[in-house]
Coordinates of C-alpha atoms in Angstrom, one line a residue:
M773 CA -72.8 18.2 115.9
P774 CA -72.2 20.5 113.0
S775 CA -69.3 19.6 110.5
P776 CA -66.0 21.5 111.0
L777 CA -65.0 23.5 107.9
I778 CA -61.6 21.9 107.7
S779 CA -60.4 18.2 108.7
V780 CA -56.7 18.2 109.0
V781 CA -55.2 14.8 108.6
V782 CA -51.6 14.0 109.7
P783 CA -49.9 10.8 109.5
A784 CA -47.8 10.2 112.7
Y785 CA -44.5 9.6 110.9
D786 CA -42.0 11.5 113.1
Q787 CA -38.6 10.5 112.3
H788 CA -37.2 13.9 113.1
K789 CA -39.4 14.5 116.1
Q790 CA -41.4 17.3 114.6
L791 CA -44.8 15.8 115.0
A792 CA -45.8 17.5 118.3
E793 CA -44.5 21.0 116.7
C794 CA -46.9 20.6 113.7
L795 CA -49.9 19.6 115.9
D796 CA -49.2 22.6 118.3
S797 CA -49.3 24.9 115.2
V798 CA -52.7 23.5 114.1
L799 CA -54.3 23.8 117.5
A800 CA -53.0 27.3 117.9
Q801 CA -54.8 28.6 114.9
S802 CA -57.1 31.6 115.1
L803 CA -59.7 29.6 113.3
D804 CA -61.3 26.9 115.6
D805 CA -63.7 25.4 112.9
V806 CA -61.3 22.6 112.5
E807 CA -60.7 19.0 113.3
V808 CA -57.4 17.0 113.5
I809 CA -57.0 13.4 112.7
V810 CA -53.6 11.9 113.5
V811 CA -53.1 8.4 111.8
A812 CA -50.6 6.0 113.3
D813 CA -49.5 2.8 111.6
R814 CA -47.2 -0.1 112.9
S815 CA -44.1 1.5 111.3
P816 CA -41.2 2.4 113.4
E817 CA -41.2 5.9 112.6
S818 CA -44.9 6.4 113.5
D819 CA -45.6 7.8 117.0
G820 CA -49.2 6.3 118.0
D821 CA -48.6 7.0 121.6
L822 CA -47.9 10.9 120.9
A823 CA -51.1 10.8 118.5
E824 CA -53.2 9.3 121.5
A825 CA -51.8 11.8 124.0
Y826 CA -52.9 14.7 122.0
A827 CA -56.3 13.2 121.6
A828 CA -56.6 12.7 125.2
R829 CA -55.7 16.5 125.9
H830 CA -57.7 18.0 123.0
P831 CA -61.2 17.6 122.1
R832 CA -60.5 18.5 118.3
V833 CA -58.1 15.8 117.9
S834 CA -58.7 12.2 117.2
A835 CA -56.2 9.4 117.1
L836 CA -56.6 6.4 114.6
R837 CA -54.2 3.3 114.9
L838 CA -53.7 1.0 111.9
N839 CA -52.7 -2.6 112.5
A840 CA -50.0 -2.8 109.9
A841 CA -47.0 -0.8 108.5
V842 CA -48.8 0.5 105.5
G843 CA -47.2 3.9 104.8
V844 CA -48.2 7.5 104.5
G845 CA -50.6 7.1 101.5
V846 CA -52.8 4.6 103.3
C847 CA -52.7 6.6 106.6
R848 CA -54.0 9.6 104.6
N849 CA -56.7 7.4 103.1
A850 CA -57.5 6.3 106.5
G851 CA -57.8 9.8 107.9
A852 CA -59.8 11.0 104.9
A853 CA -62.4 8.2 105.4
R854 CA -62.9 9.3 109.1
A855 CA -63.0 13.2 108.4
R856 CA -66.1 15.1 108.9
G857 CA -65.0 18.6 107.6
E858 CA -66.2 20.3 104.4
Y859 CA -62.4 20.5 103.3
L860 CA -59.4 18.2 103.6
L861 CA -56.0 19.5 104.3
F862 CA -53.2 16.9 104.4
L863 CA -50.1 17.6 106.4
D864 CA -47.1 15.8 107.5
A865 CA -45.0 16.2 110.7
D866 CA -42.5 18.4 109.3
H867 CA -45.1 21.2 108.3
L868 CA -45.9 24.3 110.3
L869 CA -49.0 26.5 109.9
P870 CA -48.7 30.4 110.8
R871 CA -51.1 31.2 113.3
D872 CA -53.7 32.7 111.0
G873 CA -52.9 30.2 108.1
L874 CA -56.3 28.4 108.3
R875 CA -58.1 31.7 109.0
V876 CA -57.1 33.3 105.7
L877 CA -58.0 30.1 103.9
A878 CA -61.6 30.2 105.5
D879 CA -61.7 34.0 104.4
R880 CA -60.9 33.2 101.0
L881 CA -63.4 30.4 100.8
R882 CA -66.1 32.9 102.0
G883 CA -64.9 35.1 99.0
T884 CA -65.1 32.5 96.3
G885 CA -67.8 30.2 97.5
P886 CA -67.6 26.6 97.4
V887 CA -64.7 25.4 95.0
D888 CA -63.5 21.8 94.7
V889 CA -59.8 22.8 95.1
L890 CA -58.0 25.8 96.7
L891 CA -54.5 26.0 96.0
F892 CA -52.1 28.2 98.3
G893 CA -48.6 29.2 98.6
H894 CA -45.8 27.5 100.9
S895 CA -42.3 28.1 101.9
R896 CA -39.5 26.0 102.8
H897 CA -37.1 26.4 105.8
H898 CA -33.6 25.1 105.2
G899 CA -30.3 26.1 106.3
G900 CA -31.5 29.0 108.4
R901 CA -33.3 30.5 105.4
D902 CA -36.8 30.5 104.2
W903 CA -37.4 29.8 100.5
P904 CA -40.8 30.4 98.4
G905 CA -42.3 27.5 96.9
A906 CA -42.0 26.7 93.4
A907 CA -45.6 27.5 92.3
E908 CA -45.3 31.1 93.6
A909 CA -45.4 32.8 90.3
L910 CA -48.1 30.5 89.0
L911 CA -50.5 31.4 91.9
A912 CA -49.6 35.1 91.4
A913 CA -50.7 35.0 87.9
A914 CA -54.0 33.0 88.4
G915 CA -56.1 35.9 89.4
P916 CA -58.6 36.3 92.1
E917 CA -61.7 34.7 90.4
P918 CA -62.6 31.0 90.6
F919 CA -61.8 29.1 87.5
A920 CA -62.3 25.9 85.7
P921 CA -58.8 23.9 85.9
F922 CA -58.9 23.3 82.1
D923 CA -59.0 27.1 81.8
R924 CA -55.7 27.3 83.5
P925 CA -53.8 24.5 82.3
E926 CA -50.4 25.9 83.5
L927 CA -51.4 25.2 87.0
L928 CA -50.7 21.4 86.2
G929 CA -47.2 22.5 85.9
A930 CA -47.0 23.4 89.7
P931 CA -45.4 20.7 91.9
P932 CA -47.9 18.0 92.7
L933 CA -48.0 18.5 96.4
I934 CA -51.1 17.6 98.4
W935 CA -50.3 19.8 101.3
D936 CA -50.5 23.2 99.4
R937 CA -54.2 22.8 98.6
L938 CA -57.8 22.3 100.1
V939 CA -59.8 19.6 98.6
R940 CA -63.6 19.6 99.1
R941 CA -64.4 16.4 100.9
G942 CA -67.5 16.0 98.5
H943 CA -65.2 16.3 95.5
W944 CA -62.9 13.8 97.1
E945 CA -65.7 11.3 97.6
E946 CA -67.3 11.9 94.2
L947 CA -64.2 10.9 92.3
A948 CA -63.3 8.0 94.9
L949 CA -59.8 9.6 95.2
A950 CA -57.3 7.6 97.2
F951 CA -53.5 7.7 97.5
P952 CA -52.0 4.5 95.8
D953 CA -49.1 2.4 97.0
G954 CA -45.6 3.4 96.9
R955 CA -43.5 6.6 97.1
Y956 CA -44.6 9.7 95.5
E957 CA -48.2 8.7 96.1
E958 CA -49.7 12.3 95.9
V959 CA -48.7 12.8 92.3
P960 CA -51.7 11.1 90.6
V961 CA -54.0 12.1 93.4
V962 CA -53.2 15.9 92.9
H963 CA -53.7 15.5 89.2
A964 CA -57.0 13.7 89.6
A965 CA -58.3 16.3 91.9
M966 CA -57.5 19.2 89.5
L967 CA -58.6 17.4 86.3
G968 CA -61.7 16.4 87.9
A969 CA -62.6 19.6 89.5
R970 CA -65.5 22.0 88.2
T971 CA -64.1 25.0 89.9
A972 CA -60.8 25.9 91.6
A973 CA -59.4 29.0 93.2
V974 CA -55.9 30.2 94.4
L975 CA -54.7 32.1 97.5
P976 CA -51.3 33.5 96.6
R977 CA -49.9 33.6 100.3
E978 CA -47.9 31.1 102.2
C979 CA -49.9 29.1 104.6
V980 CA -47.8 26.1 105.2
Q981 CA -44.0 26.1 106.0
L982 CA -42.0 22.9 105.0
R983 CA -39.3 22.2 107.5
R984 CA -38.0 18.9 106.1
R985 CA -34.3 18.2 107.1
E986 CA -33.9 16.1 104.2
T987 CA -35.6 16.3 100.9
V988 CA -35.7 12.4 100.1
H989 CA -39.5 11.4 100.0
P990 CA -40.8 10.4 103.5
S991 CA -41.6 6.8 104.4
S992 CA -43.9 4.7 102.4
G993 CA -45.1 1.2 102.7
P994 CA -43.0 -1.8 102.5
G995 CA -41.3 -2.5 99.1
S996 CA -41.5 1.1 98.0
S997 CA -38.8 2.7 96.0
V998 CA -37.8 5.8 94.2
F999 CA -38.9 4.1 91.0
D1000 CA -42.4 4.3 92.2
L1001 CA -42.4 7.7 90.7
F1002 CA -42.7 6.4 87.1
D1003 CA -45.8 4.4 88.1
Q1004 CA -47.4 7.6 89.7
Y1005 CA -46.9 9.6 86.6
E1006 CA -48.2 6.8 84.4
R1007 CA -51.4 7.0 86.3
S1008 CA -51.5 10.6 85.9
F1009 CA -51.2 10.6 82.1
A1010 CA -53.8 7.8 81.9
L1011 CA -56.3 10.4 83.1
L1012 CA -55.7 12.1 79.8
E1013 CA -56.3 9.0 77.5
D1014 CA -58.6 9.5 74.7
Q1015 CA -58.5 13.2 75.1
P1016 CA -56.1 14.6 72.4
H1017 CA -57.8 18.2 72.5
L1018 CA -56.3 18.8 75.9
Y1019 CA -52.9 19.7 74.3
A1020 CA -52.2 22.4 76.9
V1021 CA -53.0 20.4 79.8
R1022 CA -50.8 17.4 78.4
D1023 CA -47.9 20.0 77.7
A1024 CA -48.0 21.4 81.1
L1025 CA -48.2 17.9 82.7
F1026 CA -45.2 16.5 80.6
V1027 CA -43.1 19.6 81.6
R1028 CA -43.9 18.9 85.2
M1029 CA -42.9 15.2 84.9
V1030 CA -39.7 15.9 83.4
R1031 CA -38.8 18.5 85.9
H1032 CA -39.7 16.0 88.6
Y1033 CA -37.6 13.3 87.1
L1034 CA -34.6 15.5 86.8
F1035 CA -35.0 17.0 90.2
V1036 CA -35.1 13.5 92.0
F1037 CA -32.2 12.3 89.8
D1038 CA -30.2 15.2 90.8
L1039 CA -31.0 15.1 94.5
A1040 CA -28.3 13.8 96.6
G1041 CA -28.9 10.5 98.1
C1042 CA -32.2 9.9 96.4
V1043 CA -31.1 7.5 93.5
P1044 CA -28.6 5.0 94.5
R1045 CA -25.5 5.5 92.3
A1046 CA -25.7 1.9 90.9
E1047 CA -29.3 2.5 90.0
R1048 CA -28.8 5.9 88.3
P1049 CA -28.5 4.7 84.6
Q1050 CA -31.7 2.6 85.0
F1051 CA -33.6 5.5 86.5
F1052 CA -32.3 7.9 83.7
H1053 CA -33.3 5.5 81.0
R1054 CA -36.8 5.0 82.6
A1055 CA -37.1 8.8 82.5
A1056 CA -35.9 8.9 78.9
E1057 CA -38.6 6.3 78.0
H1058 CA -41.5 8.3 79.6
H1059 CA -40.1 11.5 77.6
R1060 CA -40.6 9.6 74.3
R1061 CA -43.8 8.1 75.3
F1062 CA -45.5 11.1 76.6
L1063 CA -44.1 13.8 74.5
P1064 CA -46.8 16.1 73.2
P1065 CA -47.1 16.8 69.4
G1066 CA -45.3 20.1 68.8
H1067 CA -43.7 20.5 72.3
R1068 CA -40.9 23.2 72.5
K1069 CA -38.2 22.4 75.3
P1070 CA -37.3 25.0 77.7
G1071 CA -34.5 27.3 77.0
G1072 CA -31.2 27.7 78.8
R1073 CA -29.4 24.9 80.7
E1074 CA -32.8 23.3 81.6
G1075 CA -33.4 22.8 77.6
I1076 CA -30.1 21.3 77.6
K1077 CA -31.0 18.6 80.1
F1078 CA -34.4 18.0 78.5
A1079 CA -32.6 17.4 75.2
L1080 CA -30.0 15.0 76.8
L1081 CA -33.0 13.2 78.4
A1082 CA -34.8 13.0 75.2
G1083 CA -31.8 11.3 73.5
G1084 CA -31.3 8.9 76.4
A1085 CA -27.8 10.2 76.6
Y1086 CA -26.9 9.1 80.1
P1087 CA -23.0 9.5 79.8
A1088 CA -23.4 13.0 78.4
F1089 CA -25.8 14.0 80.9
E1090 CA -23.5 12.9 83.9
V1091 CA -20.6 14.7 82.0
A1092 CA -22.5 17.9 81.5
K1093 CA -23.5 17.9 85.2
L1094 CA -19.9 17.2 86.4
S1095 CA -18.7 20.1 83.9
H1096 CA -21.5 22.5 85.5
I1097 CA -20.2 21.5 89.0
A1098 CA -16.6 22.1 88.1
K1099 CA -17.2 25.4 86.5
G1100 CA -19.1 26.5 89.5
T1101 CA -16.3 25.6 91.6
L1102 CA -13.7 27.3 89.6
T1103 CA -15.8 30.5 89.4
G1104 CA -16.7 30.6 93.0
R1105 CA -20.4 30.2 92.5
R1106 CA -22.7 28.3 94.6

């Protein structure tokens, strides 16, 4: 049997009962050169029965059950090991594909020829509105031709999401890529896939919609915590050890890291109140440790937050945040 073009790997975590809609959107694609691998572990949020029901009804779907509660990353690793497609696409239950999403990706690959990574756009649906993904401008500026990732270091500044890119399966296997334990497991994998790629390309079009009802990271294995984020970025920066000439890459990755830390820190319900000082000081330590020589902080309010983090000024940071909220309330801004 010939291998499909795309293997879609979906962990069966279904806390908000969205998995069926996700799978239906994949199976409704105008491109049928696709296989779907749904991986269920023993976590309470994982719906193995639904995975097996879809596999029984749809020849392109296979269900894989794991015998322990291992988390999203290990489920993805198991799905990738089962995959036969030329490219891997990792989705979660809260993702939807437009009907022609995979077709336009296949068309783009026909135009570029084989590439190790193909990045594409996404949108977020929240509060009855659609929002473009944070990498929209970067993708639009990348141009139509394939490129070597080191020639476009600014793309390391994009949010490290595994579900807004195709990864060639041969590339995945050559680099022995695997999601590590803990939350935010996609961070070092995304960076390793990009830094190890010979060629990459972009498609500046939204091909996935995120419908997450909460922006806190989805379930991971036992013992995981928000502090895993620091371990993941340490893994990413380890990829750049003994390569001081990669200044532009290091600078883009540094800015992405700080923005990620500040986003998680500001996100309601993400960092427990009692742990906020510890999280802030861990982030400040990474700012000092990974700061590239000659780095220039961003302008505006973001630059102020970078500066407060660089100084480890946790009380001042919290005061500045409260002052900004109060100012917005007084002026009627949202």
